[in-house]
Amino acid sequence: MKTELVSAIHLQEVELQVKPADNQQGTKDNTSDQTYTVEEAVEAVGFGRFHIMLFVIMGSATIVEAMEIMLLAVASPEIRCEWHLEDWQVALVSTMVFLGFMLCGVLSGYLSDTYGRWKQVVFGGFVWSTYFSLLTSFAPSYGWFIFLRSMVGCGVAAVSQFVLKTEFIPAKYRAYLLPLATIFWMTGSMLIILLGMLVVPTLGWRWMIRISITPSVILIFLFRKERGNWRILLSSSFRRTSLLLWYSFVASFSYYGSVLSSSELLEKNLLCVTDADQEHQVKHRHVDGLCYCIPFKPSDYQTLLISSLGEVAVVPLNICLLNVFGRKWSLTVLQLLAAILFMMVNICTTRFGFTVLLFLLRSLVSMNFNVVYIYTAEQVYPTVARSLGMGFCTSFSRIGGMIAPFIAQVLMSQSVILALSPFAAACVVCALGNFLLPIETKGRALL
């Protein structure tokens, strides 16, 4: 059998020509032409070493992305003290990072669909984010710090290429492998928390940032070295899906809300803890415009570390939900449960009880964030606009990331329940939007 692989202009069809040999009776050769879609070709190839390598490489990129994003939660108490920042100034740091991510998310999606996902975008994003992250550690002032972090957010947007994993994985493996990507995000989160615990008390936050770019530098040296149109996203076929997904990604600010809220509650000792020790009874206050600093205690780092484990502990449950109930119902249920957990954080409990609540909350919002990524990258948009569609969605998600700091880090000082309520409400509205999505992508072929 001779096999000839022919790629059409839009990469939408693969032709497989089969020429069977003469049969035993010496009959005349018969040539049959059979046409395969890209999805059928991917399924025929199956799963193997290539997919494992791709999964690990892109997972490493996720580790770097998580470290850059989670760095803000660890460094915020330190920069608050160094530059005597008010709450809104600390919140603005996270907002600027997500602003850079939002502005460059669409651009990186367009460049991916136009020039390629790998060398042109992912590699360039690594170089960009590593360079500006290093410069951040030398920031002489608060203004320079927020500008440089916004540049880091721009680079991270290019590194975040979830589509690369999705397009090459056979359908029956997606619901198993893609949720496992959470492991890499959790690894990055735990690495930056451990760095903060080990480095910040002795060498300070600047050296924490310098050491944190080590994985990015390693990955840079390990790299071997039809066009999307935004109108497709708002065409009659995809308009409803796009609008609902854009809101779903905006509501992903519940994830960043859970991260920043936990950091703020611990730093300012705003928790209603029934067994608080003497250190955790001291509240954060601004006295005469000067910042009263309460750095993280070892127990605070431990709480953050344990809560980060929640992002991977429920991966088996995430896989079961995707395979049994599909994407839409999983998104709906997870959002509703997250809304309940956000409000439960406000109740009075022991330190252990708060750690458990935070663990469960991080589990739910992480699962939801993971599933909405899978849903969008999997089969919603055609190949020619898949990265662009994902770029628009991730850019809208950064709107949530820009709003979350001002709720979690500014409003939290006024009222814990008022700060947690918007996150819970957004989860409820998002659950309704997920239920109204017109497509269930479970087992659906790529367009």
CSV table of C-alpha atoms in Angstrom, one decimal:
chain,number,residue,atom,x,y,z
A,1,MET,CA,0.0,0.0,0.0
A,2,LYS,CA,1.3,3.3,-1.0
A,3,THR,CA,0.3,6.3,1.1
A,4,GLU,CA,0.5,9.9,-0.1
A,5,LEU,CA,-0.3,12.7,2.3
A,6,VAL,CA,-1.6,15.9,0.6
A,7,SER,CA,-2.4,19.0,2.7
A,8,ALA,CA,-5.1,21.2,1.2
A,9,ILE,CA,-4.6,25.0,1.2
A,10,HIS,CA,-6.7,25.4,4.4
A,11,LEU,CA,-5.3,22.3,6.1
A,12,GLN,CA,-8.8,20.9,6.3
A,13,GLU,CA,-8.5,17.6,4.4
A,14,VAL,CA,-6.0,14.9,4.0
A,15,GLU,CA,-6.2,12.5,1.1
A,16,LEU,CA,-5.1,8.9,1.5
A,17,GLN,CA,-4.6,7.0,-1.8
A,18,VAL,CA,-4.6,3.3,-1.5
A,19,LYS,CA,-3.4,1.0,-4.3
A,20,PRO,CA,-4.0,-2.6,-3.5
A,21,ALA,CA,-1.8,-5.3,-5.1
A,22,ASP,CA,-3.0,-7.8,-7.7
A,23,ASN,CA,-5.1,-10.5,-6.2
A,24,GLN,CA,-4.3,-14.1,-6.6
A,25,GLN,CA,-6.6,-14.5,-9.7
A,26,GLY,CA,-4.5,-11.9,-11.5
A,27,THR,CA,-7.3,-9.4,-11.8
A,28,LYS,CA,-6.7,-5.8,-12.9
A,29,ASP,CA,-5.3,-3.3,-10.3
A,30,ASN,CA,-8.0,-1.3,-8.6
A,31,THR,CA,-7.2,2.1,-7.3
A,32,SER,CA,-9.5,3.6,-4.7
A,33,ASP,CA,-9.3,7.1,-3.3
A,34,GLN,CA,-10.5,7.9,0.2
A,35,THR,CA,-10.7,11.3,1.8
A,36,TYR,CA,-10.0,11.8,5.5
A,37,THR,CA,-10.6,14.9,7.7
A,38,VAL,CA,-7.8,16.1,9.9
A,39,GLU,CA,-9.6,14.7,12.9
A,40,GLU,CA,-9.8,11.2,11.3
A,41,ALA,CA,-6.1,11.4,10.4
A,42,VAL,CA,-5.2,12.3,14.0
A,43,GLU,CA,-7.3,9.4,15.2
A,44,ALA,CA,-5.7,7.0,12.8
A,45,VAL,CA,-2.2,8.1,13.9
A,46,GLY,CA,-3.1,7.4,17.5
A,47,PHE,CA,-1.3,8.3,20.7
A,48,GLY,CA,2.4,7.9,21.2
A,49,ARG,CA,5.8,9.4,22.0
A,50,PHE,CA,5.2,12.6,20.1
A,51,HIS,CA,2.1,13.4,22.2
A,52,ILE,CA,3.9,12.7,25.4
A,53,MET,CA,6.8,15.0,24.4
A,54,LEU,CA,4.5,17.8,23.3
A,55,PHE,CA,2.5,17.5,26.6
A,56,VAL,CA,5.7,17.7,28.7
A,57,ILE,CA,7.1,20.6,26.7
A,58,MET,CA,3.9,22.7,26.8
A,59,GLY,CA,3.5,21.7,30.4
A,60,SER,CA,6.9,23.2,31.2
A,61,ALA,CA,5.6,26.4,29.6
A,62,THR,CA,2.6,26.2,31.9
A,63,ILE,CA,5.0,26.0,34.9
A,64,VAL,CA,6.7,29.2,33.8
A,65,GLU,CA,3.3,30.9,33.3
A,66,ALA,CA,2.1,29.9,36.7
A,67,MET,CA,5.2,31.2,38.4
A,68,GLU,CA,4.9,34.6,36.7
A,69,ILE,CA,1.3,35.0,37.7
A,70,MET,CA,1.5,33.6,41.2
A,71,LEU,CA,4.6,35.6,41.9
A,72,LEU,CA,2.3,38.6,42.6
A,73,ALA,CA,0.5,36.9,45.5
A,74,VAL,CA,3.9,36.2,47.2
A,75,ALA,CA,5.6,39.5,46.4
A,76,SER,CA,2.7,41.9,47.3
A,77,PRO,CA,3.4,42.2,51.0
A,78,GLU,CA,7.1,42.9,50.3
A,79,ILE,CA,6.5,45.7,47.7
A,80,ARG,CA,3.8,47.2,49.9
A,81,CYS,CA,6.4,47.6,52.6
A,82,GLU,CA,9.3,48.8,50.5
A,83,TRP,CA,7.4,51.6,48.7
A,84,HIS,CA,4.8,52.2,51.4
A,85,LEU,CA,1.9,51.4,49.1
A,86,GLU,CA,-1.8,51.7,49.7
A,87,ASP,CA,-4.2,48.9,48.9
A,88,TRP,CA,-5.2,50.3,45.5
A,89,GLN,CA,-1.5,50.6,44.4
A,90,VAL,CA,-0.9,47.0,45.3
A,91,ALA,CA,-4.0,46.0,43.3
A,92,LEU,CA,-2.8,48.0,40.3
A,93,VAL,CA,0.3,45.8,40.0
A,94,SER,CA,-1.9,42.7,39.2
A,95,THR,CA,-4.2,44.8,37.0
A,96,MET,CA,-1.3,46.0,34.9
A,97,VAL,CA,0.0,42.4,34.4
A,98,PHE,CA,-3.4,41.2,33.2
A,99,LEU,CA,-3.7,44.3,31.0
A,100,GLY,CA,-0.5,43.4,29.2
A,101,PHE,CA,-1.8,39.8,28.9
A,102,MET,CA,-5.2,41.0,27.5
A,103,LEU,CA,-3.6,43.3,24.9
A,104,CYS,CA,-1.2,40.7,23.7
A,105,GLY,CA,-3.5,37.7,23.9
A,106,VAL,CA,-5.4,38.6,20.7
A,107,LEU,CA,-2.2,39.5,19.0
A,108,SER,CA,-0.4,36.3,19.9
A,109,GLY,CA,-3.5,34.3,18.7
A,110,TYR,CA,-3.5,36.1,15.4
A,111,LEU,CA,0.3,35.6,14.9
A,112,SER,CA,-0.2,31.9,15.8
A,113,ASP,CA,-2.8,31.3,13.2
A,114,THR,CA,-0.9,33.4,10.6
A,115,TYR,CA,2.7,32.4,11.1
A,116,GLY,CA,2.7,29.3,13.3
A,117,ARG,CA,2.3,28.5,17.0
A,118,TRP,CA,5.7,27.2,17.9
A,119,LYS,CA,8.9,29.1,17.0
A,120,GLN,CA,7.2,32.3,16.0
A,121,VAL,CA,5.1,32.8,19.1
A,122,VAL,CA,5.9,30.4,22.0
A,123,PHE,CA,9.7,30.9,21.7
A,124,GLY,CA,9.4,34.6,21.3
A,125,GLY,CA,7.1,34.8,24.3
A,126,PHE,CA,9.6,32.9,26.5
A,127,VAL,CA,12.4,35.3,25.5
A,128,TRP,CA,10.2,38.4,26.1
A,129,SER,CA,8.8,37.4,29.4
A,130,THR,CA,12.2,36.2,30.8
A,131,TYR,CA,13.9,39.4,29.8
A,132,PHE,CA,11.3,41.8,31.4
A,133,SER,CA,10.9,39.6,34.4
A,134,LEU,CA,14.6,39.9,35.1
A,135,LEU,CA,14.4,43.7,34.6
A,136,THR,CA,11.6,43.7,37.2
A,137,SER,CA,14.0,42.6,39.9
A,138,PHE,CA,16.0,45.8,39.3
A,139,ALA,CA,13.0,48.2,39.3
A,140,PRO,CA,14.0,51.4,41.1
A,141,SER,CA,10.5,52.6,41.8
A,142,TYR,CA,6.9,51.5,41.9
A,143,GLY,CA,6.1,53.1,38.5
A,144,TRP,CA,8.9,51.1,36.8
A,145,PHE,CA,7.8,48.0,38.6
A,146,ILE,CA,4.2,48.0,37.3
A,147,PHE,CA,5.4,48.9,33.8
A,148,LEU,CA,7.8,46.0,33.6
A,149,ARG,CA,5.3,43.6,35.0
A,150,SER,CA,2.8,44.6,32.3
A,151,MET,CA,5.5,43.7,29.8
A,152,VAL,CA,5.9,40.3,31.5
A,153,GLY,CA,2.2,39.8,31.1
A,154,CYS,CA,2.5,40.5,27.4
A,155,GLY,CA,5.1,37.7,27.0
A,156,VAL,CA,3.2,35.2,29.1
A,157,ALA,CA,0.2,35.7,26.7
A,158,ALA,CA,2.4,34.3,23.9
A,159,VAL,CA,3.7,31.4,26.0
A,160,SER,CA,0.1,30.3,26.9
A,161,GLN,CA,-0.6,28.2,23.7
A,162,PHE,CA,-3.2,25.7,25.0
A,163,VAL,CA,-4.3,25.0,21.4
A,164,LEU,CA,-1.0,23.4,20.6
A,165,LYS,CA,-1.7,20.5,22.9
A,166,THR,CA,-5.3,20.1,21.8
A,167,GLU,CA,-4.9,19.9,18.0
A,168,PHE,CA,-2.7,16.9,18.1
A,169,ILE,CA,-4.3,14.8,20.8
A,170,PRO,CA,-6.8,12.1,19.7
A,171,ALA,CA,-10.3,12.8,20.9
A,172,LYS,CA,-10.6,9.8,23.3
A,173,TYR,CA,-7.4,11.0,25.2
A,174,ARG,CA,-8.3,14.7,25.5
A,175,ALA,CA,-10.6,14.3,28.6
A,176,TYR,CA,-7.7,12.4,30.3
A,177,LEU,CA,-4.6,14.4,29.3
A,178,LEU,CA,-5.8,18.0,29.2
A,179,PRO,CA,-7.0,18.0,32.9
A,180,LEU,CA,-3.6,16.6,33.9
A,181,ALA,CA,-2.1,19.9,32.6
A,182,THR,CA,-3.3,21.3,36.0
A,183,ILE,CA,-0.3,19.4,37.5
A,184,PHE,CA,2.1,21.7,35.7
A,185,TRP,CA,0.2,24.9,36.9
A,186,MET,CA,0.2,23.6,40.5
A,187,THR,CA,3.9,22.8,40.2
A,188,GLY,CA,4.6,26.4,39.1
A,189,SER,CA,2.5,27.8,42.0
A,190,MET,CA,4.2,25.6,44.6
A,191,LEU,CA,7.7,26.5,43.3
A,192,ILE,CA,7.1,30.2,43.6
A,193,ILE,CA,5.6,29.8,47.1
A,194,LEU,CA,8.6,27.7,48.2
A,195,LEU,CA,10.9,30.3,46.7
A,196,GLY,CA,9.1,33.0,48.7
A,197,MET,CA,9.4,30.9,51.9
A,198,LEU,CA,13.1,30.2,51.4
A,199,VAL,CA,14.4,33.4,49.7
A,200,VAL,CA,12.3,36.4,50.7
A,201,PRO,CA,13.1,36.3,54.5
A,202,THR,CA,16.9,36.3,53.8
A,203,LEU,CA,17.6,37.7,50.4
A,204,GLY,CA,14.4,39.7,49.6
A,205,TRP,CA,11.8,39.7,46.8
A,206,ARG,CA,14.2,40.9,44.1
A,207,TRP,CA,16.3,37.7,44.4
A,208,MET,CA,13.2,35.7,44.4
A,209,ILE,CA,12.3,37.1,41.0
A,210,ARG,CA,15.8,36.6,39.7
A,211,ILE,CA,15.8,32.9,40.8
A,212,SER,CA,12.3,32.4,39.5
A,213,ILE,CA,13.3,33.0,35.9
A,214,THR,CA,15.6,30.0,36.0
A,215,PRO,CA,13.0,27.6,34.4
A,216,SER,CA,12.4,30.1,31.6
A,217,VAL,CA,16.1,30.3,30.8
A,218,ILE,CA,16.5,26.5,30.8
A,219,LEU,CA,13.5,26.1,28.4
A,220,ILE,CA,14.8,28.8,26.0
A,221,PHE,CA,18.1,26.8,25.6
A,222,LEU,CA,16.1,23.6,25.2
A,223,PHE,CA,14.1,24.9,22.3
A,224,ARG,CA,15.2,23.5,18.9
A,225,LYS,CA,15.1,25.8,16.8
A,226,GLU,CA,-5.4,29.5,6.3
A,227,ARG,CA,-5.1,32.8,8.3
A,228,GLY,CA,-7.5,33.4,11.2
A,229,ASN,CA,-10.1,36.2,10.8
A,230,TRP,CA,-11.9,37.7,13.8
A,231,ARG,CA,-15.1,37.9,11.8
A,232,ILE,CA,-15.4,34.1,11.9
A,233,LEU,CA,-15.8,34.4,15.7
A,234,LEU,CA,-18.9,36.6,15.3
A,235,SER,CA,-20.4,34.9,12.3
A,236,SER,CA,-23.9,33.4,12.7
A,237,SER,CA,-22.5,30.0,13.3
A,238,PHE,CA,-20.3,31.0,16.3
A,239,ARG,CA,-21.7,34.3,17.6
A,240,ARG,CA,-23.7,32.9,20.5
A,241,THR,CA,-20.9,30.6,21.5
A,242,SER,CA,-18.3,33.4,21.3
A,243,LEU,CA,-20.2,35.8,23.5
A,244,LEU,CA,-21.0,33.2,26.1
A,245,LEU,CA,-17.4,32.0,26.2
A,246,TRP,CA,-16.1,35.6,26.5
A,247,TYR,CA,-18.1,36.0,29.6
A,248,SER,CA,-17.1,32.6,30.9
A,249,PHE,CA,-13.5,33.7,30.6
A,250,VAL,CA,-14.2,37.1,32.2
A,251,ALA,CA,-15.7,35.2,35.1
A,252,SER,CA,-12.4,33.3,35.4
A,253,PHE,CA,-11.5,36.2,37.6
A,254,SER,CA,-12.9,33.9,40.3
A,255,TYR,CA,-9.7,31.9,40.1
A,256,TYR,CA,-7.5,35.0,40.6
A,257,GLY,CA,-9.9,36.2,43.2
A,258,SER,CA,-9.4,33.0,45.2
A,259,VAL,CA,-5.6,33.4,44.9
A,260,LEU,CA,-5.4,37.1,45.8
A,261,SER,CA,-8.2,36.9,48.5
A,262,SER,CA,-6.4,34.1,50.3
A,263,SER,CA,-3.1,36.1,50.2
A,264,GLU,CA,-4.9,39.3,51.5
A,265,LEU,CA,-6.8,37.5,54.2
A,266,LEU,CA,-3.6,35.9,55.5
A,267,GLU,CA,-1.5,39.1,55.2
A,268,LYS,CA,-3.9,41.4,57.0
A,269,ASN,CA,-5.2,38.7,59.4
A,270,LEU,CA,-8.8,39.4,58.3
A,271,LEU,CA,-10.0,35.8,58.9
A,272,CYS,CA,-12.5,35.0,61.5
A,273,VAL,CA,-10.3,32.4,63.1
A,274,THR,CA,-11.5,30.9,66.4
A,275,ASP,CA,-8.0,29.6,67.4
A,276,ALA,CA,-5.8,32.5,66.2
A,277,ASP,CA,-2.4,32.9,67.9
A,278,GLN,CA,-1.2,36.2,69.2
A,279,GLU,CA,0.7,37.1,66.0
A,280,HIS,CA,-2.4,36.5,63.8
A,281,GLN,CA,-4.6,38.8,66.0
A,282,VAL,CA,-2.7,41.9,64.8
A,283,LYS,CA,-4.5,43.6,62.0
A,284,HIS,CA,-3.0,45.4,59.0
A,285,ARG,CA,-3.6,49.2,59.2
A,286,HIS,CA,-2.4,52.3,57.4
A,287,VAL,CA,-1.2,54.8,60.1
A,288,ASP,CA,-0.9,58.4,58.9
A,289,GLY,CA,-0.5,57.3,55.3
A,290,LEU,CA,2.4,55.0,56.2
A,291,CYS,CA,2.2,51.2,55.6
A,292,TYR,CA,2.1,49.0,58.6
A,293,CYS,CA,3.8,45.8,57.4
A,294,ILE,CA,2.9,42.4,58.5
A,295,PRO,CA,5.0,39.9,56.4
A,296,PHE,CA,3.8,36.3,55.9
A,297,LYS,CA,4.5,33.9,58.7
A,298,PRO,CA,5.7,30.3,58.0
A,299,SER,CA,2.1,29.1,58.8
A,300,ASP,CA,0.8,31.5,56.1
A,301,TYR,CA,3.2,30.0,53.5
A,302,GLN,CA,2.1,26.6,54.5
A,303,THR,CA,-1.6,27.5,54.1
A,304,LEU,CA,-0.9,28.8,50.6
A,305,LEU,CA,1.1,25.7,49.8
A,306,ILE,CA,-1.6,23.3,50.9
A,307,SER,CA,-4.3,25.3,49.0
A,308,SER,CA,-2.2,25.0,45.8
A,309,LEU,CA,-2.3,21.3,46.1
A,310,GLY,CA,-6.0,21.5,45.7
A,311,GLU,CA,-5.5,22.3,42.0
A,312,VAL,CA,-4.2,18.8,41.3
A,313,ALA,CA,-5.8,16.7,44.0
A,314,VAL,CA,-9.1,16.6,42.3
A,315,VAL,CA,-7.8,15.9,38.7
A,316,PRO,CA,-9.3,12.3,38.8
A,317,LEU,CA,-12.7,13.9,39.7
A,318,ASN,CA,-12.2,16.4,36.8
A,319,ILE,CA,-11.5,13.6,34.4
A,320,CYS,CA,-14.6,11.7,35.5
A,321,LEU,CA,-16.8,14.7,35.2
A,322,LEU,CA,-15.6,15.4,31.6
A,323,ASN,CA,-16.1,11.8,30.5
A,324,VAL,CA,-19.4,11.2,32.2
A,325,PHE,CA,-21.3,14.5,32.1
A,326,GLY,CA,-19.5,16.3,29.3
A,327,ARG,CA,-18.1,19.8,29.2
A,328,LYS,CA,-21.2,22.0,29.6
A,329,TRP,CA,-22.6,20.3,32.7
A,330,SER,CA,-19.2,20.1,34.3
A,331,LEU,CA,-18.8,23.8,33.9
A,332,THR,CA,-22.2,24.6,35.3
A,333,VAL,CA,-21.9,22.4,38.4
A,334,LEU,CA,-18.3,23.5,39.2
A,335,GLN,CA,-19.3,27.2,39.0
A,336,LEU,CA,-22.3,26.7,41.3
A,337,LEU,CA,-20.1,24.9,43.9
A,338,ALA,CA,-17.4,27.5,43.7
A,339,ALA,CA,-20.0,30.2,44.5
A,340,ILE,CA,-21.0,28.3,47.6
A,341,LEU,CA,-17.4,27.9,48.7
A,342,PHE,CA,-16.6,31.6,48.2
A,343,MET,CA,-19.4,32.5,50.7
A,344,MET,CA,-18.3,29.8,53.1
A,345,VAL,CA,-14.8,31.4,53.5
A,346,ASN,CA,-16.5,34.2,55.4
A,347,ILE,CA,-17.7,31.9,58.2
A,348,CYS,CA,-15.8,31.7,61.5
A,349,THR,CA,-13.7,28.5,61.8
A,350,THR,CA,-10.4,27.2,63.0
A,351,ARG,CA,-7.2,27.8,61.1
A,352,PHE,CA,-7.4,24.2,59.9
A,353,GLY,CA,-11.0,24.7,58.8
A,354,PHE,CA,-10.0,27.7,56.7
A,355,THR,CA,-7.2,25.8,55.1
A,356,VAL,CA,-9.6,23.1,54.1
A,357,LEU,CA,-12.1,25.6,52.7
A,358,LEU,CA,-9.3,27.3,50.7
A,359,PHE,CA,-8.1,23.9,49.4
A,360,LEU,CA,-11.6,23.1,48.2
A,361,LEU,CA,-12.2,26.5,46.6
A,362,ARG,CA,-8.9,26.4,44.7
A,363,SER,CA,-9.8,22.9,43.5
A,364,LEU,CA,-13.2,24.1,42.1
A,365,VAL,CA,-12.0,27.3,40.5
A,366,SER,CA,-9.0,25.5,39.0
A,367,MET,CA,-11.2,22.7,37.6
A,368,ASN,CA,-13.5,25.2,36.1
A,369,PHE,CA,-10.7,27.3,34.5
A,370,ASN,CA,-9.2,24.0,33.1
A,371,VAL,CA,-12.5,22.8,31.6
A,372,VAL,CA,-13.4,26.2,29.9
A,373,TYR,CA,-9.9,26.1,28.3
A,374,ILE,CA,-10.5,22.5,27.1
A,375,TYR,CA,-14.0,23.4,25.8
A,376,THR,CA,-12.7,26.4,23.8
A,377,ALA,CA,-9.5,24.9,22.4
A,378,GLU,CA,-11.0,21.5,21.7
A,379,GLN,CA,-13.6,21.7,19.0
A,380,VAL,CA,-15.6,25.0,19.1
A,381,TYR,CA,-13.7,26.9,16.3
A,382,PRO,CA,-12.3,25.7,13.0
A,383,THR,CA,-8.5,25.3,12.6
A,384,VAL,CA,-8.1,28.6,10.7
A,385,ALA,CA,-9.4,30.6,13.7
A,386,ARG,CA,-8.8,28.4,16.7
A,387,SER,CA,-5.8,30.2,18.1
A,388,LEU,CA,-7.4,33.6,17.4
A,389,GLY,CA,-10.6,32.4,19.1
A,390,MET,CA,-8.6,31.3,22.1
A,391,GLY,CA,-6.7,34.6,22.0
A,392,PHE,CA,-9.9,36.6,22.3
A,393,CYS,CA,-11.1,34.4,25.1
A,394,THR,CA,-7.9,34.6,27.1
A,395,SER,CA,-7.8,38.4,26.6
A,396,PHE,CA,-11.3,38.7,28.0
A,397,SER,CA,-10.3,36.6,30.9
A,398,ARG,CA,-7.6,39.2,31.8
A,399,ILE,CA,-10.4,41.7,32.3
A,400,GLY,CA,-11.4,39.5,35.2
A,401,GLY,CA,-7.7,39.4,36.3
A,402,MET,CA,-7.6,43.2,36.1
A,403,ILE,CA,-10.8,43.6,38.2
A,404,ALA,CA,-10.0,40.9,40.8
A,405,PRO,CA,-7.2,42.8,42.6
A,406,PHE,CA,-9.3,45.8,43.3
A,407,ILE,CA,-12.0,43.6,44.9
A,408,ALA,CA,-9.7,41.2,46.7
A,409,GLN,CA,-7.0,43.7,47.8
A,410,VAL,CA,-8.9,47.0,48.2
A,411,LEU,CA,-12.5,46.1,49.1
A,412,MET,CA,-11.4,43.3,51.4
A,413,SER,CA,-10.0,45.8,53.9
A,414,GLN,CA,-13.5,47.3,54.2
A,415,SER,CA,-15.6,44.1,54.4
A,416,VAL,CA,-14.7,40.5,53.8
A,417,ILE,CA,-18.2,39.5,52.8
A,418,LEU,CA,-18.6,42.4,50.4
A,419,ALA,CA,-15.3,41.4,48.7
A,420,LEU,CA,-16.2,37.7,48.4
A,421,SER,CA,-19.8,38.3,47.2
A,422,PRO,CA,-18.9,39.6,43.6
A,423,PHE,CA,-16.8,36.4,43.0
A,424,ALA,CA,-19.7,34.2,44.1
A,425,ALA,CA,-22.2,36.2,42.0
A,426,ALA,CA,-20.0,36.0,38.9
A,427,CYS,CA,-19.8,32.2,39.4
A,428,VAL,CA,-23.6,31.9,39.5
A,429,VAL,CA,-24.1,34.0,36.4
A,430,CYS,CA,-21.3,32.2,34.6
A,431,ALA,CA,-23.0,28.8,35.5
A,432,LEU,CA,-26.1,30.0,33.7
A,433,GLY,CA,-24.1,31.1,30.7
A,434,ASN,CA,-22.3,27.8,30.5
A,435,PHE,CA,-25.7,26.0,30.6
A,436,LEU,CA,-26.8,28.0,27.6
A,437,LEU,CA,-23.8,27.2,25.5
A,438,PRO,CA,-25.1,25.7,22.2
A,439,ILE,CA,-22.5,23.0,21.7
A,440,GLU,CA,-21.4,20.0,23.7
A,441,THR,CA,-17.9,19.2,22.6
A,442,LYS,CA,-17.6,15.8,24.2
A,443,GLY,CA,-16.6,13.4,21.4
A,444,ARG,CA,-17.1,16.0,18.8
A,445,ALA,CA,-14.8,16.1,15.7
A,446,LEU,CA,-12.4,19.0,15.1
A,447,LEU,CA,-13.6,21.6,12.6
